[in-house]
Amino acid sequence: MRFANPLLHKPARTLPKTAAIIGAGTIGPDIGYYLKSAIPGLTLYLVDVAQPALDRAVQRFRDYARKAVERGKMSAAEAEQVTTNLHATLDYDAISHADWVIEAATEDIALKRRIFARLESVVSPETIITSNTSSLPAARIFSELRHKKRATVTHFFAPAWRNPIVEVVRWDAADPAILAYLDWVFCTTGKVPLATDDVPCFMLDRIFDNWCNEAAHLLGRATAAEVDSVSAEFVHAGPFFVLNLAHGNPIIIETNTLQADEEGEHYRPAPIFRSVDTWRTVAPGKPVTVDQAVAADVRDRLLGILISQSGDILDRAIGAAADLELGCRLALGFKTGPLDIMRKLGDAEVTRIVERLVRERPGLPAPRKPLGEYQQFHRYVLVDRLDDVVVVTLRRPEALNAMHDQLTDEILDVIRTFEASSEIAGFVITGYGTRAFSAGADIGRFPQMLGDAAAAAQYARDCSRLLVHIDAMRKPVVAALNGMALGGGLELALRCHGIVAVRQAWLQLPEIMLGIVPGLGAMVVPYRRWPAAASVFHAMLRRAQRLKAEAARDLGIIDALADDYAGLIEAAVVRVRALAGKVQPANGAAVSVAAFDTIEPVAATGQRLSVEVMRIVENAVRDAAAAPTLNDALEVGYGAFGVSACTAAAREGISAFQERRTPDFTKTG
Ligand code: COA
């Protein structure tokens, strides 16, 4: 069983203790560096046929680690770990005891098969073998393997040490437990594994390769610089710019020839790839004047191939819609996913573009279903069933699972879908990965609200649709805090009927450090639910003081602690079942709250705070506590958030976050 949230899998194996990478070219050492920095204590072998390549690879580890220390991303001790137990060798016998071998040699099927034959002669049948290929199907490269079930393709994206996406290919001979284990390993170590079918180029490179190939087919009408410039509406860097960076022309020839041989001439690589080495293009962002009619032609065809390939991937179930969106953004550099682009274009425009593509490039697939059907999926949450419990996982790995109204509405949608079912005891809400439950409300949405109290208050109300629904529910919802729970993320957890957490989780309301106040109930609900902890909430709201999970458990806010993700989910499910049938709608009565003492406007971190925003917090807590109903109290919170959004402090705090600097509230008051 392969769960949507890989960490729900309970693997029979632990994280690998010894791993080996075959191939010390470009991507092999990058994969190795990721493994060494993510798995403490790992022994890693780099294997190649050329000593100079191995020497360069080891040097690269040292250079990366040094830079990470310089940038404050790694401690000196962690950097030391990365280059300890790192062995570069020409000898396959040295890796006989590896738990996992990743082949990252040249994209040459005969060479790969020779490597696997050599590998199988030295490693145990239990050793997991994966190949990093961007195009060659697993069934083909592993056809001569004696023990096939331990093998699959794990396709990394450049730069592999930092890019979170990894495609994990499901193919007939692979043991599903091995695939689930690989998903688990990747997710545990900070990657985002995406399941794809075993077709040429898997999921994401069907988009990327054909996007590049289509760009080349357009060269009769526009120059490379013009095509790149038009594409900038959709991608951070145009296809020709990326091809130059990656020396990608031979790759497109190879991968599109593979697709053409398998699926039809329409995928054949444009002949120009064989005669050009470097494209004449300009850096992203540099202005290029493009004739309007030419720009319209190029735009249509680029969009056409994007829609064609996205429709084909979903029609053939090569991958899932949410994974396609996420992968296109995080691995391929699209500004928004193709399905979001289609939604914004609207059905009539999509139809026109596809008809044009099929007319000008006969054979390319067009979406087979009515367009609206491609939009029916959850973009930001994963949904799994553990018997009678539905587990909803927040998945926005690029923003530590930060929340916005679309995400909270998706959770609400899942709850509404299952709530009435007699088979369902209740819900668990957790976060993707091991770092964050949620880093709070998505700060990227704030700038447009600054200065508009009514819009900001309404946004808080919109984000609260889910929370207000939970308040009235009779089936339990339990928050499983897999890491930090900040701001709006914590406000969601505080509204759930139960909270469990991993031991290293921590809670914080950092809003005041941004010059705003938490608007989704944090100034209201904790005082009504845990009145004895009022002074702790005062400090969290006014000084952004962190509360460790253990301390929150002692205060009765958290029900149970767990040592790891598996234990966390288990505890959450136990809590759901214990609460089943006992949940009462949230209490609406007013409470009395101890007066605020006078404190300096300084956060627990020492950061200076805005006096004005601190007063907004204090007034809101006081007014909300006295409000006769929960709804009235929540309205106080929405309103206070709106007021804070109009302060100079908010403008300064939000800009500072986006500019990655400490805000200066001394000038704002
Ligand atoms: N909204 C939007 N994006 C967020 C976010 C949020 N609340 N919290 C984190 N992110 C993004 C970061 O911008 C960063 O994106 P980038 O890689 O494109 O730059 C990514 O998530 C990773 O965060 P980063 O800050 O690089 O990680 P870190 O380990 O250095 O710091 C935090 C982690 C949580 C301390 C820091 O991200 C933070 O202070 N976030 C804001 C928390 C907050 O104030 N929440 C309340 C909002 S009302």
Coordinates of N, CA and C in Angstrom, one line a residue, residues 53-254:
A53 N 37.6 11.9 -11.7 CA 36.2 12.3 -11.5 C 35.9 12.1 -10.0
L54 N 36.4 11.1 -9.4 CA 36.2 10.8 -8.0 C 36.8 12.0 -7.1
D55 N 38.0 12.4 -7.5 CA 38.7 13.4 -6.8 C 37.9 14.7 -6.9
R56 N 37.4 15.0 -8.1 CA 36.6 16.2 -8.2 C 35.3 16.1 -7.4
A57 N 34.7 14.9 -7.4 CA 33.5 14.8 -6.6 C 33.7 15.0 -5.1
V58 N 34.8 14.5 -4.6 CA 35.0 14.7 -3.1 C 35.3 16.1 -2.8
Q59 N 36.0 16.8 -3.8 CA 36.2 18.2 -3.6 C 34.9 19.0 -3.6
R60 N 34.0 18.5 -4.4 CA 32.7 19.2 -4.5 C 32.0 19.1 -3.1
F61 N 32.0 17.9 -2.5 CA 31.4 17.8 -1.2 C 32.0 18.8 -0.2
R62 N 33.4 19.0 -0.3 CA 34.0 19.9 0.6 C 33.6 21.3 0.3
D63 N 33.5 21.7 -0.9 CA 33.1 23.0 -1.3 C 31.7 23.4 -0.9
Y64 N 30.8 22.4 -1.2 CA 29.4 22.6 -0.8 C 29.3 22.8 0.7
A65 N 30.0 22.0 1.5 CA 29.8 22.0 2.9 C 30.4 23.4 3.4
R66 N 31.5 23.8 2.8 CA 32.1 25.1 3.3 C 31.1 26.2 3.0
K67 N 30.5 26.2 1.8 CA 29.6 27.3 1.5 C 28.4 27.2 2.4
A68 N 27.9 26.0 2.8 CA 26.8 25.9 3.7 C 27.1 26.5 5.0
V69 N 28.3 26.3 5.5 CA 28.7 26.9 6.8 C 28.8 28.4 6.7
E70 N 29.4 28.9 5.6 CA 29.5 30.3 5.4 C 28.1 31.0 5.4
R71 N 27.1 30.3 4.8 CA 25.8 30.9 4.7 C 25.0 30.6 6.0
G72 N 25.5 30.0 7.0 CA 24.8 29.7 8.2 C 23.8 28.6 8.1
K73 N 23.9 27.8 7.0 CA 22.9 26.7 6.8 C 23.3 25.4 7.5
M74 N 24.6 25.3 7.9 CA 25.1 24.1 8.5 C 26.1 24.5 9.5
S75 N 26.2 23.7 10.6 CA 27.2 24.0 11.6 C 28.5 23.4 11.2
A76 N 29.6 23.8 11.8 CA 30.9 23.3 11.4 C 30.9 21.7 11.7
A77 N 30.3 21.3 12.8 CA 30.2 19.9 13.1 C 29.4 19.1 12.0
E78 N 28.3 19.7 11.5 CA 27.6 19.0 10.5 C 28.4 18.9 9.2
A79 N 29.1 20.0 8.9 CA 29.9 20.0 7.7 C 31.0 18.9 7.8
E80 N 31.5 18.8 8.9 CA 32.5 17.7 9.2 C 32.0 16.3 8.9
Q81 N 30.7 16.2 9.4 CA 30.0 14.9 9.1 C 29.9 14.5 7.7
V82 N 29.6 15.6 6.9 CA 29.4 15.4 5.4 C 30.6 14.8 4.7
T83 N 31.8 15.1 5.2 CA 33.0 14.6 4.5 C 33.6 13.4 5.3
T84 N 33.0 13.1 6.4 CA 33.5 11.9 7.1 C 32.7 10.7 6.6
N85 N 33.4 9.5 6.7 CA 32.8 8.3 6.1 C 32.3 8.4 4.7
L86 N 33.1 9.2 3.9 CA 32.8 9.3 2.5 C 34.0 8.7 1.8
H87 N 33.7 7.7 1.0 CA 34.8 6.9 0.4 C 34.6 6.9 -1.1
A88 N 35.7 7.3 -1.8 CA 35.7 7.3 -3.2 C 36.5 6.1 -3.7
T89 N 35.9 5.3 -4.6 CA 36.6 4.1 -4.9 C 36.3 3.7 -6.4
L90 N 37.3 2.9 -6.9 CA 37.1 2.4 -8.3 C 36.7 0.9 -8.2
D91 N 36.5 0.4 -6.9 CA 36.3 -1.0 -6.7 C 34.9 -1.3 -6.2
Y92 N 34.2 -2.1 -7.1 CA 32.8 -2.4 -6.7 C 32.8 -3.3 -5.5
D93 N 33.8 -4.1 -5.2 CA 33.8 -5.0 -4.1 C 33.6 -4.2 -2.8
A94 N 34.1 -2.9 -2.8 CA 34.0 -2.1 -1.6 C 32.6 -1.9 -1.1
I95 N 31.6 -2.0 -2.1 CA 30.2 -1.6 -1.7 C 29.3 -2.8 -1.5
S96 N 30.0 -4.0 -1.3 CA 29.2 -5.2 -1.2 C 28.2 -5.2 0.0
H97 N 28.4 -4.4 1.0 CA 27.5 -4.4 2.1 C 26.5 -3.2 2.1
A98 N 26.4 -2.5 1.0 CA 25.6 -1.3 0.9 C 24.1 -1.7 1.0
D99 N 23.3 -0.8 1.7 CA 21.9 -1.0 1.8 C 21.2 -0.5 0.6
W100 N 21.8 0.5 -0.1 CA 21.1 1.1 -1.2 C 22.2 1.6 -2.2
V101 N 22.1 1.2 -3.4 CA 23.0 1.7 -4.5 C 22.2 2.5 -5.5
I102 N 22.7 3.7 -5.7 CA 22.0 4.6 -6.7 C 23.0 4.7 -7.9
E103 N 22.5 4.2 -9.1 CA 23.3 4.3 -10.3 C 23.0 5.6 -10.9
A104 N 24.0 6.4 -11.2 CA 23.9 7.7 -11.8 C 24.9 7.9 -12.9
A105 N 25.0 6.9 -13.7 CA 26.0 6.9 -14.8 C 25.3 7.6 -16.0
T106 N 26.0 7.5 -17.1 CA 25.5 8.1 -18.4 C 24.2 7.5 -18.8
E107 N 23.4 8.2 -19.6 CA 22.1 7.7 -20.0 C 22.4 6.7 -21.2
D108 N 22.9 5.6 -20.9 CA 23.2 4.6 -21.9 C 22.8 3.2 -21.4
I109 N 21.8 2.7 -22.1 CA 21.1 1.5 -21.5 C 22.1 0.3 -21.4
A110 N 23.0 0.2 -22.4 CA 23.9 -1.0 -22.4 C 24.9 -0.8 -21.2
L111 N 25.3 0.4 -21.0 CA 26.3 0.7 -19.9 C 25.6 0.4 -18.5
K112 N 24.3 0.9 -18.4 CA 23.6 0.7 -17.2 C 23.4 -0.8 -16.9
R113 N 23.1 -1.5 -17.9 CA 22.9 -3.0 -17.7 C 24.2 -3.6 -17.3
R114 N 25.3 -3.2 -17.8 CA 26.6 -3.8 -17.4 C 26.9 -3.4 -15.9
I115 N 26.5 -2.2 -15.6 CA 26.7 -1.8 -14.2 C 25.9 -2.7 -13.2
F116 N 24.6 -2.9 -13.6 CA 23.7 -3.7 -12.8 C 24.2 -5.1 -12.6
A117 N 24.8 -5.7 -13.8 CA 25.3 -7.0 -13.7 C 26.4 -7.1 -12.7
R118 N 27.3 -6.1 -12.8 CA 28.5 -6.1 -11.9 C 28.0 -5.9 -10.5
L119 N 27.0 -5.1 -10.3 CA 26.5 -4.8 -9.0 C 25.9 -6.1 -8.4
E120 N 25.1 -6.8 -9.1 CA 24.4 -7.9 -8.6 C 25.4 -9.0 -8.2
S121 N 26.6 -9.0 -8.8 CA 27.6 -10.0 -8.4 C 28.3 -9.7 -7.1
V122 N 28.1 -8.4 -6.6 CA 28.7 -8.1 -5.3 C 27.7 -7.8 -4.2
V123 N 26.6 -7.3 -4.5 CA 25.7 -6.9 -3.3 C 24.7 -8.0 -3.1
S124 N 24.0 -7.9 -1.9 CA 23.1 -8.9 -1.5 C 21.7 -8.7 -2.3
P125 N 20.9 -9.8 -2.4 CA 19.6 -9.6 -3.1 C 18.7 -8.6 -2.4
E126 N 19.0 -8.3 -1.1 CA 18.2 -7.3 -0.4 C 18.6 -5.9 -0.7
T127 N 19.8 -5.7 -1.2 CA 20.2 -4.3 -1.4 C 19.3 -3.6 -2.4
I128 N 18.9 -2.4 -2.1 CA 18.0 -1.7 -3.0 C 18.9 -1.1 -4.1
I129 N 18.4 -1.2 -5.3 CA 19.2 -0.6 -6.5 C 18.2 0.3 -7.2
T130 N 18.7 1.6 -7.3 CA 17.8 2.5 -8.1 C 18.7 3.2 -9.1
S131 N 18.1 3.6 -10.2 CA 18.8 4.3 -11.3 C 18.3 5.7 -11.4
N132 N 19.2 6.6 -11.6 CA 18.8 8.0 -11.9 C 18.8 8.2 -13.4
T133 N 17.7 8.0 -14.0 CA 17.6 8.3 -15.4 C 16.4 9.2 -15.6
S134 N 16.5 10.1 -16.6 CA 15.4 11.0 -16.8 C 14.4 10.5 -17.9
S135 N 14.7 9.4 -18.5 CA 13.9 8.9 -19.6 C 13.7 7.4 -19.7
L136 N 14.7 6.6 -19.4 CA 14.7 5.2 -19.8 C 13.8 4.4 -18.8
P137 N 12.8 3.8 -19.3 CA 11.9 3.0 -18.4 C 12.6 1.9 -17.6
A138 N 12.1 1.8 -16.4 CA 12.7 0.8 -15.5 C 12.6 -0.6 -16.1
A139 N 11.5 -1.0 -16.8 CA 11.3 -2.3 -17.3 C 12.4 -2.6 -18.3
R140 N 12.9 -1.6 -19.0 CA 14.0 -1.8 -19.9 C 15.4 -1.9 -19.3
I141 N 15.6 -0.9 -18.4 CA 17.0 -0.9 -17.9 C 17.2 -2.1 -16.9
F142 N 16.2 -2.5 -16.3 CA 16.4 -3.6 -15.3 C 16.0 -5.0 -15.9
S143 N 15.8 -5.1 -17.2 CA 15.3 -6.3 -17.8 C 16.2 -7.5 -17.5
E144 N 17.5 -7.3 -17.3 CA 18.4 -8.4 -17.1 C 18.7 -8.7 -15.6
L145 N 18.1 -7.9 -14.8 CA 18.4 -8.0 -13.3 C 17.9 -9.3 -12.8
R146 N 18.6 -10.0 -12.0 CA 18.1 -11.3 -11.4 C 17.1 -11.0 -10.3
H147 N 17.3 -10.0 -9.5 CA 16.4 -9.7 -8.4 C 15.7 -8.4 -8.7
K148 N 14.6 -8.4 -9.4 CA 14.1 -7.2 -9.9 C 13.3 -6.4 -8.9
K149 N 12.7 -7.1 -7.9 CA 11.7 -6.4 -7.1 C 12.4 -5.4 -6.2
R150 N 13.7 -5.4 -6.0 CA 14.4 -4.4 -5.2 C 14.8 -3.2 -6.0
A151 N 14.4 -3.1 -7.3 CA 14.9 -2.0 -8.1 C 13.9 -1.1 -8.7
T152 N 14.2 0.1 -8.8 CA 13.4 1.1 -9.6 C 14.2 2.3 -10.0
V153 N 13.5 3.2 -10.7 CA 14.1 4.5 -11.0 C 13.8 5.5 -10.0
T154 N 14.8 6.2 -9.5 CA 14.6 7.4 -8.7 C 15.2 8.6 -9.5
H155 N 14.3 9.4 -10.0 CA 14.8 10.5 -10.9 C 14.9 11.8 -10.2
F156 N 16.1 12.3 -10.0 CA 16.3 13.6 -9.3 C 16.4 14.7 -10.3
F157 N 16.2 15.9 -9.8 CA 16.2 17.1 -10.6 C 17.4 18.0 -10.2
A158 N 17.9 18.7 -11.1 CA 19.1 19.6 -10.8 C 18.7 20.9 -10.1
P159 N 19.5 21.3 -9.1 CA 20.6 20.6 -8.5 C 20.1 19.6 -7.5
A160 N 20.5 18.4 -7.6 CA 19.9 17.3 -6.8 C 20.1 17.4 -5.3
W161 N 21.1 18.2 -4.9 CA 21.3 18.3 -3.4 C 20.3 19.3 -2.9
R162 N 19.7 20.1 -3.7 CA 18.8 21.1 -3.2 C 17.3 21.0 -3.7
N163 N 17.2 20.6 -5.0 CA 15.9 20.5 -5.6 C 15.1 19.4 -4.8
P164 N 13.9 19.7 -4.3 CA 13.2 18.7 -3.4 C 12.6 17.6 -4.2
I165 N 12.3 17.8 -5.5 CA 11.5 16.7 -6.2 C 12.3 15.5 -6.6
V166 N 11.8 14.3 -6.4 CA 12.3 13.1 -6.9 C 11.2 12.2 -7.4
E167 N 11.2 11.8 -8.7 CA 10.2 10.9 -9.2 C 10.6 9.5 -8.8
V168 N 9.6 8.7 -8.2 CA 9.9 7.3 -7.8 C 9.0 6.5 -8.7
V169 N 9.6 5.7 -9.6 CA 8.8 5.1 -10.7 C 8.2 3.7 -10.2
R170 N 6.9 3.6 -10.4 CA 6.2 2.3 -10.1 C 6.3 1.5 -11.4
W171 N 6.8 0.3 -11.3 CA 6.8 -0.6 -12.5 C 6.5 -2.0 -12.0
D172 N 6.1 -2.8 -13.0 CA 5.4 -4.1 -12.6 C 6.2 -4.9 -11.7
A173 N 7.6 -5.0 -11.9 CA 8.3 -6.0 -11.1 C 8.7 -5.5 -9.7
A174 N 8.6 -4.2 -9.5 CA 9.0 -3.7 -8.2 C 8.1 -4.1 -7.0
D175 N 8.8 -4.3 -5.9 CA 8.0 -4.7 -4.7 C 7.3 -3.4 -4.2
P176 N 6.0 -3.3 -4.1 CA 5.4 -2.1 -3.6 C 5.9 -1.6 -2.2
A177 N 6.4 -2.6 -1.4 CA 6.9 -2.2 -0.1 C 8.2 -1.4 -0.3
I178 N 9.0 -1.8 -1.3 CA 10.3 -1.1 -1.6 C 10.0 0.4 -2.1
L179 N 8.9 0.5 -2.9 CA 8.6 1.8 -3.4 C 8.1 2.7 -2.2
A180 N 7.3 2.1 -1.4 CA 6.8 2.9 -0.2 C 7.9 3.2 0.7
Y181 N 8.9 2.3 0.9 CA 10.1 2.6 1.7 C 10.9 3.8 1.1
L182 N 11.1 3.8 -0.2 CA 11.8 4.8 -0.9 C 11.1 6.2 -0.7
D183 N 9.8 6.2 -0.8 CA 9.0 7.4 -0.6 C 9.3 7.9 0.8
W184 N 9.2 6.9 1.8 CA 9.4 7.3 3.2 C 10.8 7.8 3.4
V185 N 11.8 7.2 2.8 CA 13.2 7.7 3.0 C 13.3 9.1 2.5
F186 N 12.8 9.3 1.3 CA 12.9 10.7 0.7 C 12.2 11.7 1.5
C187 N 10.9 11.4 1.9 CA 10.2 12.4 2.7 C 10.8 12.6 4.0
T188 N 11.4 11.6 4.7 CA 12.0 11.8 6.0 C 13.3 12.7 5.8
T189 N 13.9 12.6 4.7 CA 15.1 13.4 4.5 C 14.9 14.7 3.7
G190 N 13.7 15.2 3.7 CA 13.4 16.5 3.2 C 13.1 16.6 1.7
K191 N 13.0 15.4 1.0 CA 12.6 15.5 -0.4 C 11.1 15.3 -0.5
V192 N 10.7 15.5 -1.8 CA 9.2 15.4 -2.1 C 9.1 14.3 -3.2
P193 N 8.9 13.0 -2.8 CA 8.8 12.0 -3.8 C 7.5 12.1 -4.6
L194 N 7.5 11.9 -5.9 CA 6.3 11.9 -6.7 C 6.2 10.6 -7.4
A195 N 5.1 9.9 -7.3 CA 5.0 8.6 -7.9 C 4.6 8.7 -9.4
T196 N 5.3 8.0 -10.3 CA 5.0 8.1 -11.7 C 5.0 6.7 -12.3
D197 N 4.3 6.6 -13.5 CA 4.3 5.3 -14.2 C 5.6 5.2 -15.0
D198 N 5.8 3.9 -15.4 CA 7.0 3.6 -16.1 C 6.9 3.8 -17.6
V199 N 6.8 5.0 -18.0 CA 6.7 5.3 -19.4 C 8.0 6.2 -19.8
P200 N 8.3 6.2 -21.1 CA 9.5 7.0 -21.4 C 9.4 8.5 -20.9
C201 N 10.4 8.9 -20.2 CA 10.5 10.3 -19.6 C 9.6 10.5 -18.4
F202 N 8.9 9.4 -18.0 CA 8.1 9.4 -16.7 C 7.1 10.6 -16.8
M203 N 7.0 11.4 -15.7 CA 6.0 12.4 -15.8 C 6.6 13.8 -16.2
L204 N 7.5 14.3 -15.4 CA 7.9 15.7 -15.5 C 8.7 15.9 -16.8
D205 N 9.5 15.0 -17.2 CA 10.3 15.3 -18.4 C 9.5 15.1 -19.7
R206 N 8.3 14.5 -19.6 CA 7.4 14.6 -20.7 C 7.0 16.1 -21.0
I207 N 6.9 16.8 -19.9 CA 6.6 18.2 -20.0 C 7.8 19.0 -20.5
F208 N 8.9 18.8 -19.8 CA 10.1 19.6 -20.0 C 10.7 19.3 -21.5
D209 N 10.8 18.0 -21.8 CA 11.5 17.7 -23.1 C 10.6 18.2 -24.3
N210 N 9.3 18.0 -24.1 CA 8.4 18.4 -25.2 C 8.3 20.0 -25.3
W211 N 8.3 20.6 -24.1 CA 8.3 22.1 -24.1 C 9.6 22.6 -24.9
C212 N 10.7 22.0 -24.6 CA 12.0 22.4 -25.3 C 11.9 22.0 -26.8
N213 N 11.4 20.9 -27.1 CA 11.3 20.4 -28.5 C 10.3 21.4 -29.3
E214 N 9.2 21.7 -28.6 CA 8.3 22.6 -29.3 C 8.9 24.0 -29.5
A215 N 9.7 24.4 -28.5 CA 10.4 25.7 -28.7 C 11.3 25.7 -29.9
A216 N 12.0 24.5 -30.1 CA 12.9 24.4 -31.2 C 12.1 24.4 -32.5
H217 N 10.9 23.7 -32.5 CA 10.1 23.7 -33.7 C 9.6 25.1 -34.1
L218 N 9.6 26.0 -33.2 CA 9.2 27.4 -33.4 C 10.3 28.3 -34.0
L219 N 11.4 27.8 -34.2 CA 12.6 28.6 -34.5 C 12.4 29.2 -36.0
G220 N 11.6 28.6 -36.8 CA 11.4 29.2 -38.1 C 10.6 30.6 -38.0
R221 N 9.8 30.7 -36.9 CA 9.0 31.9 -36.7 C 9.6 32.9 -35.8
A222 N 10.4 32.5 -34.9 CA 11.0 33.4 -33.9 C 12.4 32.9 -33.5
T223 N 13.2 33.9 -33.0 CA 14.5 33.5 -32.6 C 14.5 32.8 -31.2
A224 N 15.6 32.2 -30.8 CA 15.6 31.6 -29.5 C 15.3 32.6 -28.4
A225 N 15.9 33.8 -28.5 CA 15.7 34.8 -27.5 C 14.3 35.3 -27.4
E226 N 13.6 35.3 -28.6 CA 12.2 35.7 -28.6 C 11.3 34.6 -28.0
V227 N 11.6 33.4 -28.3 CA 10.8 32.3 -27.7 C 11.0 32.3 -26.1
D228 N 12.3 32.5 -25.7 CA 12.5 32.5 -24.2 C 11.8 33.7 -23.6
S229 N 11.8 34.8 -24.3 CA 11.1 36.0 -23.8 C 9.6 35.8 -23.6
V230 N 9.0 35.2 -24.7 CA 7.6 34.9 -24.6 C 7.3 33.9 -23.4
S231 N 8.2 32.9 -23.3 CA 7.9 31.9 -22.3 C 8.0 32.4 -20.9
A232 N 8.6 33.6 -20.7 CA 8.8 34.2 -19.4 C 7.5 34.4 -18.6
E233 N 6.4 34.5 -19.4 CA 5.1 34.6 -18.7 C 4.8 33.3 -17.8
F234 N 5.4 32.2 -18.2 CA 5.1 31.0 -17.5 C 6.3 30.3 -16.7
V235 N 7.5 30.6 -17.1 CA 8.6 30.0 -16.5 C 9.7 31.1 -16.0
H236 N 10.4 30.7 -15.0 CA 11.5 31.6 -14.5 C 12.6 31.7 -15.5
A237 N 12.9 30.7 -16.3 CA 13.9 30.8 -17.3 C 13.4 30.0 -18.5
G238 N 13.7 30.6 -19.7 CA 13.1 30.1 -21.0 C 13.8 28.8 -21.4
P239 N 13.2 28.0 -22.3 CA 13.7 26.7 -22.6 C 15.2 26.7 -23.2
F240 N 15.5 27.7 -24.0 CA 16.8 27.7 -24.6 C 17.9 28.1 -23.6
F241 N 17.5 29.0 -22.7 CA 18.4 29.4 -21.6 C 18.8 28.2 -20.7
V242 N 17.7 27.4 -20.4 CA 17.9 26.2 -19.6 C 18.7 25.2 -20.3
L243 N 18.4 25.0 -21.6 CA 19.2 24.0 -22.4 C 20.7 24.4 -22.5
N244 N 21.0 25.7 -22.6 CA 22.4 26.1 -22.6 C 23.0 25.7 -21.2
L245 N 22.3 26.0 -20.2 CA 22.8 25.8 -18.8 C 23.1 24.3 -18.6
A246 N 22.2 23.5 -19.1 CA 22.3 22.0 -18.8 C 23.0 21.3 -19.9
H247 N 23.5 22.0 -20.9 CA 24.1 21.3 -22.1 C 23.1 20.2 -22.5
G248 N 21.8 20.7 -22.7 CA 20.7 19.7 -22.8 C 20.4 19.2 -24.2
N249 N 21.0 19.8 -25.3 CA 20.6 19.4 -26.6 C 20.6 17.9 -26.9
P250 N 21.8 17.2 -26.5 CA 21.8 15.8 -26.7 C 20.7 15.0 -25.9
I251 N 20.4 15.6 -24.8 CA 19.3 14.9 -24.0 C 18.0 14.9 -24.7
I252 N 17.7 16.1 -25.3 CA 16.4 16.2 -26.0 C 16.4 15.3 -27.2
I253 N 17.5 15.2 -27.9 CA 17.6 14.3 -29.0 C 17.3 12.9 -28.6
E254 N 17.9 12.5 -27.5 CA 17.8 11.1 -27.0 C 16.4 10.9 -26.5

